């Protein structure tokens, strides 16, 4: 059977008997969900059993299949239950050698006959869906793929996180978070959760989280300092943009990621202006560019202060600068000159 990561995590946390198979495979690139699920599995399996009496075996590297089979088939002495954690990545990727195929077939054989007293939990970044092993896990066990969440799709996840603190976001507060993350394709869930925990402490008994709260707390996100620069640029604020660039230069920040964020913002604004010229309304533009309504509304005002020509010229200048930097050219001083040309006149 297959199950979504959010659902599996929730049901494991509830601790209720689900009648699930005793072989579970959790895989995928989103380590946030895999680590969360792995953390609650022991409590689910050994509900009410003292930690000292729990029979847990972990295989992380160079798994010996004979030893694995022996552990699975050895009845636990203390509590009548055992848990085997399989985290050896080499077990799950199909290779074309005959010996590897035989190993995978042997592993499938072992996992196809796990006694009722034993639970086997598999955690892996990848599982090859073409293998006999995966097909068997899907048919006889439980498989859960942990997919990354795109930054622009993060709204429901953020609402769910707030609800854990009996709190809610103001609409513009979620908009600011999504604006911070706009240059990032995959949302950094682990880091976001840490910042949300800090936000809950900061807000205290106040259960409505505001835009100002987000701006005060989310300083640890690596995108925030870059966002401050692109935001001042989009607001056509030359003095603030130069000040923020000076701060990054003083910190020794590599200029190439800074340029990448600025170029992302310039392209985004150009796309916004092009769609507006084609007759799209704000709602349509937000849908096309996958923007939160708050971000789209804000960008509409920002774009009025630029022309497509000036944005294109700045993009070309930064692109040329990046090429020259790799040949030993100037960096922050030249970027500042480009910003002066872009923002120097209203």
mmCIF file of C-alpha atoms in Angstrom:
data_model
loop_
_atom_site.group_PDB
_atom_site.id
_atom_site.type_symbol
_atom_site.label_atom_id
_atom_site.label_comp_id
_atom_site.label_asym_id
_atom_site.label_seq_id
_atom_site.Cartn_x
_atom_site.Cartn_y
_atom_site.Cartn_z
ATOM 1 C CA UNK A 1 0.000 0.000 0.000
ATOM 2 C CA UNK A 2 1.024 3.620 -0.570
ATOM 3 C CA UNK A 3 0.458 6.541 1.772
ATOM 4 C CA UNK A 4 1.364 10.244 1.743
ATOM 5 C CA UNK A 5 4.067 11.480 4.088
ATOM 6 C CA UNK A 6 1.822 13.951 5.945
ATOM 7 C CA UNK A 7 -0.805 11.278 6.562
ATOM 8 C CA UNK A 8 1.701 8.667 7.715
ATOM 9 C CA UNK A 9 3.373 11.103 10.108
ATOM 10 C CA UNK A 10 0.041 12.182 11.562
ATOM 11 C CA UNK A 11 -1.206 8.628 12.115
ATOM 12 C CA UNK A 12 2.043 7.493 13.669
ATOM 13 C CA UNK A 13 1.960 10.481 16.020
ATOM 14 C CA UNK A 14 -1.584 9.585 17.054
ATOM 15 C CA UNK A 15 -0.259 6.175 18.085
ATOM 16 C CA UNK A 16 -3.423 4.309 17.163
ATOM 17 C CA UNK A 17 -3.200 0.790 15.773
ATOM 18 C CA UNK A 18 -3.663 1.046 12.008
ATOM 19 C CA UNK A 19 -3.405 -2.609 11.040
ATOM 20 C CA UNK A 20 -0.507 -1.724 8.761
ATOM 21 C CA UNK A 21 2.004 -4.182 7.287
ATOM 22 C CA UNK A 22 5.069 -4.695 9.452
ATOM 23 C CA UNK A 23 7.448 -3.640 6.679
ATOM 24 C CA UNK A 24 7.474 0.125 6.024
ATOM 25 C CA UNK A 25 9.570 1.891 3.395
ATOM 26 C CA UNK A 26 9.893 5.678 3.566
ATOM 27 C CA UNK A 27 11.902 7.197 0.734
ATOM 28 C CA UNK A 28 12.415 10.439 -1.156
ATOM 29 C CA UNK A 29 14.497 13.573 -1.337
ATOM 30 C CA UNK A 30 12.677 15.419 1.479
ATOM 31 C CA UNK A 31 14.679 14.528 4.562
ATOM 32 C CA UNK A 32 12.344 16.611 6.765
ATOM 33 C CA UNK A 33 9.564 14.038 6.484
ATOM 34 C CA UNK A 34 11.831 11.004 6.543
ATOM 35 C CA UNK A 35 13.532 12.127 9.749
ATOM 36 C CA UNK A 36 10.223 13.079 11.404
ATOM 37 C CA UNK A 37 8.650 9.731 10.562
ATOM 38 C CA UNK A 38 11.734 7.779 11.656
ATOM 39 C CA UNK A 39 11.713 9.626 14.988
ATOM 40 C CA UNK A 40 8.158 8.530 15.893
ATOM 41 C CA UNK A 41 8.311 4.924 14.647
ATOM 42 C CA UNK A 42 9.904 3.495 17.837
ATOM 43 C CA UNK A 43 7.181 4.997 20.027
ATOM 44 C CA UNK A 44 4.527 3.653 17.661
ATOM 45 C CA UNK A 45 5.991 0.136 17.688
ATOM 46 C CA UNK A 46 6.812 0.018 21.392
ATOM 47 C CA UNK A 47 3.861 1.925 22.806
ATOM 48 C CA UNK A 48 3.924 1.543 26.601
ATOM 49 C CA UNK A 49 7.269 -0.301 26.639
ATOM 50 C CA UNK A 50 10.101 1.136 28.711
ATOM 51 C CA UNK A 51 12.940 2.366 26.418
ATOM 52 C CA UNK A 52 15.395 0.079 28.215
ATOM 53 C CA UNK A 53 13.354 -2.969 27.166
ATOM 54 C CA UNK A 54 12.977 -2.066 23.492
ATOM 55 C CA UNK A 55 14.689 -4.350 20.997
ATOM 56 C CA UNK A 56 15.963 -2.027 18.216
ATOM 57 C CA UNK A 57 18.640 -2.900 15.665
ATOM 58 C CA UNK A 58 20.013 -0.405 13.137
ATOM 59 C CA UNK A 59 21.731 -1.296 9.845
ATOM 60 C CA UNK A 60 23.415 1.765 8.327
ATOM 61 C CA UNK A 61 26.390 0.498 6.335
ATOM 62 C CA UNK A 62 27.608 -2.674 4.645
ATOM 63 C CA UNK A 63 24.556 -4.664 5.660
ATOM 64 C CA UNK A 64 25.177 -8.376 5.987
ATOM 65 C CA UNK A 65 21.978 -10.038 4.735
ATOM 66 C CA UNK A 66 22.556 -13.183 6.792
ATOM 67 C CA UNK A 67 22.856 -11.066 9.917
ATOM 68 C CA UNK A 68 19.762 -9.083 8.898
ATOM 69 C CA UNK A 69 17.753 -12.286 8.456
ATOM 70 C CA UNK A 70 18.979 -13.586 11.813
ATOM 71 C CA UNK A 71 17.942 -10.391 13.633
ATOM 72 C CA UNK A 72 14.517 -10.338 11.989
ATOM 73 C CA UNK A 73 13.840 -13.941 12.871
ATOM 74 C CA UNK A 74 15.118 -13.832 16.464
ATOM 75 C CA UNK A 75 12.249 -13.535 18.942
ATOM 76 C CA UNK A 76 12.738 -10.519 21.257
ATOM 77 C CA UNK A 77 13.312 -11.607 24.837
ATOM 78 C CA UNK A 78 12.079 -8.608 26.863
ATOM 79 C CA UNK A 79 8.890 -7.188 25.319
ATOM 80 C CA UNK A 80 7.808 -9.526 22.527
ATOM 81 C CA UNK A 81 8.419 -6.905 19.826
ATOM 82 C CA UNK A 82 11.437 -5.898 17.772
ATOM 83 C CA UNK A 83 12.243 -3.056 15.389
ATOM 84 C CA UNK A 84 14.825 -3.169 12.606
ATOM 85 C CA UNK A 85 15.884 0.140 11.054
ATOM 86 C CA UNK A 86 17.401 -0.197 7.590
ATOM 87 C CA UNK A 87 19.266 2.931 6.494
ATOM 88 C CA UNK A 88 21.933 1.417 4.253
ATOM 89 C CA UNK A 89 21.540 3.340 0.972
ATOM 90 C CA UNK A 90 23.459 0.733 -1.018
ATOM 91 C CA UNK A 91 20.627 -1.742 -0.503
ATOM 92 C CA UNK A 92 18.087 0.070 -2.614
ATOM 93 C CA UNK A 93 19.683 1.157 -5.895
ATOM 94 C CA UNK A 94 19.566 -1.291 -8.760
ATOM 95 C CA UNK A 95 22.869 -2.004 -10.442
ATOM 96 C CA UNK A 96 23.333 -4.114 -13.522
ATOM 97 C CA UNK A 97 25.835 -6.573 -12.039
ATOM 98 C CA UNK A 98 24.532 -10.086 -11.482
ATOM 99 C CA UNK A 99 25.747 -10.119 -7.887
ATOM 100 C CA UNK A 100 23.790 -6.942 -7.091
ATOM 101 C CA UNK A 101 20.634 -8.376 -8.634
ATOM 102 C CA UNK A 102 21.028 -11.512 -6.552
ATOM 103 C CA UNK A 103 21.529 -9.412 -3.430
ATOM 104 C CA UNK A 104 18.348 -7.421 -4.113
ATOM 105 C CA UNK A 105 16.404 -10.623 -4.749
ATOM 106 C CA UNK A 106 17.704 -12.072 -1.477
ATOM 107 C CA UNK A 107 16.705 -8.905 0.360
ATOM 108 C CA UNK A 108 13.233 -9.114 -1.190
ATOM 109 C CA UNK A 109 13.012 -12.728 -0.009
ATOM 110 C CA UNK A 110 13.956 -11.752 3.559
ATOM 111 C CA UNK A 111 11.529 -8.824 3.702
ATOM 112 C CA UNK A 112 8.764 -10.931 2.180
ATOM 113 C CA UNK A 113 8.670 -13.174 5.251
ATOM 114 C CA UNK A 114 8.984 -10.944 8.324
ATOM 115 C CA UNK A 115 7.391 -12.468 11.469
ATOM 116 C CA UNK A 116 4.542 -10.602 13.155
ATOM 117 C CA UNK A 117 6.587 -9.640 16.200
ATOM 118 C CA UNK A 118 9.117 -7.708 14.080
ATOM 119 C CA UNK A 119 8.705 -4.355 12.303
ATOM 120 C CA UNK A 120 11.181 -3.404 9.600
ATOM 121 C CA UNK A 121 11.464 0.312 8.839
ATOM 122 C CA UNK A 122 13.366 1.379 5.708
ATOM 123 C CA UNK A 123 14.561 4.951 5.181
ATOM 124 C CA UNK A 124 16.312 5.882 1.939
ATOM 125 C CA UNK A 125 16.790 8.950 -0.291
ATOM 126 C CA UNK A 126 15.955 6.791 -3.315
ATOM 127 C CA UNK A 127 14.231 3.524 -4.077
ATOM 128 C CA UNK A 128 14.463 2.086 -7.563
ATOM 129 C CA UNK A 129 10.843 1.487 -8.569
ATOM 130 C CA UNK A 130 11.893 -0.946 -11.286
ATOM 131 C CA UNK A 131 13.178 -3.571 -8.889
ATOM 132 C CA UNK A 132 11.395 -6.668 -7.684
ATOM 133 C CA UNK A 133 12.134 -5.442 -4.172
ATOM 134 C CA UNK A 134 10.181 -2.188 -4.603
ATOM 135 C CA UNK A 135 7.250 -3.915 -6.264
ATOM 136 C CA UNK A 136 7.098 -6.387 -3.398
ATOM 137 C CA UNK A 137 7.259 -3.596 -0.797
ATOM 138 C CA UNK A 138 4.401 -1.810 -2.535
ATOM 139 C CA UNK A 139 2.277 -4.950 -2.720
ATOM 140 C CA UNK A 140 2.944 -6.542 0.671
ATOM 141 C CA UNK A 141 4.265 -3.670 2.785
ATOM 142 C CA UNK A 142 3.756 0.069 3.151
ATOM 143 C CA UNK A 143 5.596 2.587 0.967
ATOM 144 C CA UNK A 144 5.681 6.338 1.490
ATOM 145 C CA UNK A 145 7.382 8.772 -0.893
ATOM 146 C CA UNK A 146 8.554 11.996 0.760
ATOM 147 C CA UNK A 147 8.419 14.676 -1.909
ATOM 148 C CA UNK A 148 9.788 18.167 -1.525
ATOM 149 C CA UNK A 149 7.285 21.012 -1.386
ATOM 150 C CA UNK A 150 7.666 23.735 -3.977
ATOM 151 C CA UNK A 151 8.064 27.112 -2.308
ATOM 152 C CA UNK A 152 5.000 28.575 -4.038
ATOM 153 C CA UNK A 153 2.881 25.637 -2.779
ATOM 154 C CA UNK A 154 3.900 26.153 0.846
ATOM 155 C CA UNK A 155 0.734 27.920 2.044
ATOM 156 C CA UNK A 156 -1.185 24.851 3.347
ATOM 157 C CA UNK A 157 1.929 23.533 5.113
ATOM 158 C CA UNK A 158 2.433 26.890 6.838
ATOM 159 C CA UNK A 159 -1.218 26.931 7.938
ATOM 160 C CA UNK A 160 -0.825 23.414 9.347
ATOM 161 C CA UNK A 161 2.289 24.416 11.293
ATOM 162 C CA UNK A 162 0.518 27.427 12.805
ATOM 163 C CA UNK A 163 -2.442 25.275 13.832
ATOM 164 C CA UNK A 164 -0.101 23.152 15.976
ATOM 165 C CA UNK A 165 0.298 26.252 18.160
ATOM 166 C CA UNK A 166 -3.432 27.085 17.952
ATOM 167 C CA UNK A 167 -2.388 30.095 15.891
ATOM 168 C CA UNK A 168 -3.145 31.555 12.471
ATOM 169 C CA UNK A 169 -1.288 33.726 9.996
ATOM 170 C CA UNK A 170 -2.468 37.061 8.721
ATOM 171 C CA UNK A 171 -2.701 36.865 4.950
ATOM 172 C CA UNK A 172 0.214 39.237 4.415
ATOM 173 C CA UNK A 173 2.348 37.310 6.918
ATOM 174 C CA UNK A 174 2.237 34.164 4.773
ATOM 175 C CA UNK A 175 2.888 36.385 1.769
ATOM 176 C CA UNK A 176 6.135 37.637 3.286
ATOM 177 C CA UNK A 177 7.340 34.074 3.969
ATOM 178 C CA UNK A 178 6.575 33.051 0.397
ATOM 179 C CA UNK A 179 8.274 36.186 -0.896
ATOM 180 C CA UNK A 180 11.416 35.303 1.054
ATOM 181 C CA UNK A 181 11.394 31.868 -0.541
ATOM 182 C CA UNK A 182 10.466 32.874 -4.098
ATOM 183 C CA UNK A 183 14.012 32.374 -5.470
ATOM 184 C CA UNK A 184 14.176 28.872 -3.948
ATOM 185 C CA UNK A 185 12.501 26.007 -5.792
ATOM 186 C CA UNK A 186 12.272 23.644 -2.820
ATOM 187 C CA UNK A 187 11.156 24.939 0.567
ATOM 188 C CA UNK A 188 13.671 24.363 3.428
ATOM 189 C CA UNK A 189 11.100 22.730 5.716
ATOM 190 C CA UNK A 190 13.455 21.889 8.570
ATOM 191 C CA UNK A 191 14.712 25.461 8.798
ATOM 192 C CA UNK A 192 11.221 26.885 8.418
ATOM 193 C CA UNK A 193 9.930 24.746 11.265
ATOM 194 C CA UNK A 194 12.675 26.074 13.529
ATOM 195 C CA UNK A 195 11.739 29.662 12.673
ATOM 196 C CA UNK A 196 8.038 28.945 13.255
ATOM 197 C CA UNK A 197 8.853 27.561 16.713
ATOM 198 C CA UNK A 198 10.695 30.797 17.482
ATOM 199 C CA UNK A 199 7.773 32.796 16.134
ATOM 200 C CA UNK A 200 5.364 30.968 18.467
ATOM 201 C CA UNK A 201 7.541 31.866 21.467
ATOM 202 C CA UNK A 202 7.876 35.463 20.279
ATOM 203 C CA UNK A 203 4.118 35.892 19.827
ATOM 204 C CA UNK A 204 3.347 34.262 23.185
ATOM 205 C CA UNK A 205 -0.364 34.234 23.974
ATOM 206 C CA UNK A 206 -1.153 36.256 20.871
ATOM 207 C CA UNK A 207 -2.427 33.694 18.353
ATOM 208 C CA UNK A 208 -2.550 35.834 15.214
ATOM 209 C CA UNK A 209 0.865 36.066 13.553
ATOM 210 C CA UNK A 210 1.500 39.249 11.604
ATOM 211 C CA UNK A 211 3.742 40.429 8.805
ATOM 212 C CA UNK A 212 5.847 42.316 11.348
ATOM 213 C CA UNK A 213 6.269 39.131 13.395
ATOM 214 C CA UNK A 214 7.657 37.325 10.373
ATOM 215 C CA UNK A 215 10.062 40.144 9.577
ATOM 216 C CA UNK A 216 11.316 40.129 13.180
ATOM 217 C CA UNK A 217 11.795 36.379 13.547
ATOM 218 C CA UNK A 218 12.718 34.828 10.201
ATOM 219 C CA UNK A 219 16.256 36.207 10.206
ATOM 220 C CA UNK A 220 17.855 32.735 10.092
ATOM 221 C CA UNK A 221 16.534 31.963 6.617
ATOM 222 C CA UNK A 222 19.504 32.276 4.232
ATOM 223 C CA UNK A 223 17.210 33.940 1.701
ATOM 224 C CA UNK A 224 16.309 36.837 4.000
ATOM 225 C CA UNK A 225 19.421 38.987 3.592
ATOM 226 C CA UNK A 226 19.232 38.574 -0.186
ATOM 227 C CA UNK A 227 15.525 39.324 -0.051
ATOM 228 C CA UNK A 228 16.243 42.619 1.740
ATOM 229 C CA UNK A 229 18.450 43.689 -1.165
ATOM 230 C CA UNK A 230 16.004 42.646 -3.877
ATOM 231 C CA UNK A 231 13.129 44.223 -1.957
ATOM 232 C CA UNK A 232 14.885 47.589 -1.665
ATOM 233 C CA UNK A 233 15.786 47.339 -5.358
ATOM 234 C CA UNK A 234 12.178 46.624 -6.327
ATOM 235 C CA UNK A 235 11.068 49.558 -4.143
ATOM 236 C CA UNK A 236 13.451 51.751 -6.173
ATOM 237 C CA UNK A 237 15.373 52.703 -3.033
ATOM 238 C CA UNK A 238 18.955 53.383 -4.137
ATOM 239 C CA UNK A 239 20.305 54.434 -0.728
ATOM 240 C CA UNK A 240 18.988 51.306 1.033
ATOM 241 C CA UNK A 241 20.192 49.022 -1.773
ATOM 242 C CA UNK A 242 23.732 50.427 -1.622
ATOM 243 C CA UNK A 243 23.744 50.199 2.176
ATOM 244 C CA UNK A 244 22.695 46.529 2.109
ATOM 245 C CA UNK A 245 25.280 45.703 -0.552
ATOM 246 C CA UNK A 246 27.940 47.355 1.628
ATOM 247 C CA UNK A 247 26.868 45.143 4.542
ATOM 248 C CA UNK A 248 27.241 42.013 2.424
ATOM 249 C CA UNK A 249 30.636 43.157 1.166
ATOM 250 C CA UNK A 250 31.794 43.780 4.749
ATOM 251 C CA UNK A 251 30.608 40.286 5.763
ATOM 252 C CA UNK A 252 32.624 38.794 2.914
ATOM 253 C CA UNK A 253 29.549 37.352 1.193
ATOM 254 C CA UNK A 254 30.313 35.813 -2.192
ATOM 255 C CA UNK A 255 28.848 38.181 -4.742
ATOM 256 C CA UNK A 256 27.675 35.536 -7.222
ATOM 257 C CA UNK A 257 24.717 34.308 -5.102
ATOM 258 C CA UNK A 258 23.803 37.959 -4.464
ATOM 259 C CA UNK A 259 23.805 38.595 -8.206
ATOM 260 C CA UNK A 260 21.719 35.474 -8.778
ATOM 261 C CA UNK A 261 19.014 36.751 -6.388
ATOM 262 C CA UNK A 262 19.016 40.196 -8.005
ATOM 263 C CA UNK A 263 18.762 38.690 -11.485
ATOM 264 C CA UNK A 264 15.911 36.440 -10.344
ATOM 265 C CA UNK A 265 14.026 39.510 -9.112
ATOM 266 C CA UNK A 266 14.676 41.480 -12.283
ATOM 267 C CA UNK A 267 13.465 38.588 -14.462
ATOM 268 C CA UNK A 268 10.399 38.145 -12.284
ATOM 269 C CA UNK A 269 9.511 41.824 -12.653
ATOM 270 C CA UNK A 270 10.060 41.639 -16.403
ATOM 271 C CA UNK A 271 7.736 38.637 -16.633
ATOM 272 C CA UNK A 272 5.151 40.514 -14.576
ATOM 273 C CA UNK A 273 5.334 43.538 -16.889
ATOM 274 C CA UNK A 274 5.171 41.394 -20.015
ATOM 275 C CA UNK A 275 2.054 39.564 -18.801
ATOM 276 C CA UNK A 276 0.434 42.857 -17.840
ATOM 277 C CA UNK A 277 1.187 44.199 -21.321
ATOM 278 C CA UNK A 278 -0.493 41.095 -22.774
ATOM 279 C CA UNK A 279 -3.697 41.916 -20.912
ATOM 280 C CA UNK A 280 -3.467 39.667 -17.856
ATOM 281 C CA UNK A 281 -5.061 40.985 -14.685
ATOM 282 C CA UNK A 282 -3.359 40.723 -11.299
ATOM 283 C CA UNK A 283 -5.029 37.408 -10.474
ATOM 284 C CA UNK A 284 -3.991 35.927 -13.817
ATOM 285 C CA UNK A 285 -0.417 37.123 -13.415
ATOM 286 C CA UNK A 286 -0.254 35.617 -9.920
ATOM 287 C CA UNK A 287 -1.437 32.285 -11.318
ATOM 288 C CA UNK A 288 1.041 32.329 -14.208
ATOM 289 C CA UNK A 289 4.023 33.278 -12.045
ATOM 290 C CA UNK A 290 2.878 31.190 -9.056
ATOM 291 C CA UNK A 291 2.824 34.189 -6.735
ATOM 292 C CA UNK A 292 0.916 34.627 -3.497
ATOM 293 C CA UNK A 293 -1.750 37.374 -3.931
ATOM 294 C CA UNK A 294 0.146 39.551 -1.438
ATOM 295 C CA UNK A 295 3.357 39.244 -3.487
ATOM 296 C CA UNK A 296 1.523 39.947 -6.761
ATOM 297 C CA UNK A 297 -0.175 43.005 -5.287
ATOM 298 C CA UNK A 298 3.117 44.350 -3.996
ATOM 299 C CA UNK A 299 4.936 43.685 -7.252
ATOM 300 C CA UNK A 300 2.304 45.532 -9.244
ATOM 301 C CA UNK A 301 3.201 48.729 -7.406
ATOM 302 C CA UNK A 302 6.924 48.083 -7.648
ATOM 303 C CA UNK A 303 6.870 47.543 -11.405
ATOM 304 C CA UNK A 304 5.342 50.965 -11.998
ATOM 305 C CA UNK A 305 8.686 52.517 -11.077
ATOM 306 C CA UNK A 306 10.603 50.769 -13.877
ATOM 307 C CA UNK A 307 10.528 50.257 -17.609
ATOM 308 C CA UNK A 308 11.175 46.943 -19.302
ATOM 309 C CA UNK A 309 14.144 48.527 -21.074
ATOM 310 C CA UNK A 310 15.923 49.569 -17.852
ATOM 311 C CA UNK A 311 15.378 46.159 -16.284
ATOM 312 C CA UNK A 312 16.741 44.402 -19.373
ATOM 313 C CA UNK A 313 19.794 46.666 -19.422
ATOM 314 C CA UNK A 314 20.501 45.885 -15.763
ATOM 315 C CA UNK A 315 20.164 42.149 -16.414
ATOM 316 C CA UNK A 316 22.628 42.297 -19.297
ATOM 317 C CA UNK A 317 25.067 44.361 -17.245
ATOM 318 C CA UNK A 318 25.012 41.940 -14.303
ATOM 319 C CA UNK A 319 25.400 38.968 -16.639
ATOM 320 C CA UNK A 320 28.466 40.569 -18.244
ATOM 321 C CA UNK A 321 29.816 41.411 -14.797
ATOM 322 C CA UNK A 322 29.482 37.771 -13.668
ATOM 323 C CA UNK A 323 31.519 36.680 -16.680
ATOM 324 C CA UNK A 324 34.220 39.255 -15.932
ATOM 325 C CA UNK A 325 34.358 38.328 -12.223
ATOM 326 C CA UNK A 326 35.352 34.793 -13.155
ATOM 327 C CA UNK A 327 38.262 36.356 -15.060
ATOM 328 C CA UNK A 328 39.304 38.476 -12.093
ATOM 329 C CA UNK A 329 37.169 41.563 -12.699
ATOM 330 C CA UNK A 330 35.714 43.928 -10.094
ATOM 331 C CA UNK A 331 32.753 42.757 -8.041
ATOM 332 C CA UNK A 332 30.785 44.831 -5.498
ATOM 333 C CA UNK A 333 31.960 48.199 -6.834
ATOM 334 C CA UNK A 334 30.737 47.322 -10.299
ATOM 335 C CA UNK A 335 27.422 45.975 -8.992
ATOM 336 C CA UNK A 336 26.919 49.232 -7.111
ATOM 337 C CA UNK A 337 27.484 51.151 -10.350
ATOM 338 C CA UNK A 338 24.822 49.035 -12.066
ATOM 339 C CA UNK A 339 22.379 49.755 -9.222
ATOM 340 C CA UNK A 340 23.091 53.493 -9.498
ATOM 341 C CA UNK A 341 22.277 53.390 -13.209
ATOM 342 C CA UNK A 342 19.087 51.391 -12.571
ATOM 343 C CA UNK A 343 17.813 53.293 -9.522
ATOM 344 C CA UNK A 344 19.447 56.698 -9.858
ATOM 345 C CA UNK A 345 16.472 58.303 -11.594
ATOM 346 C CA UNK A 346 12.799 58.000 -10.772
#
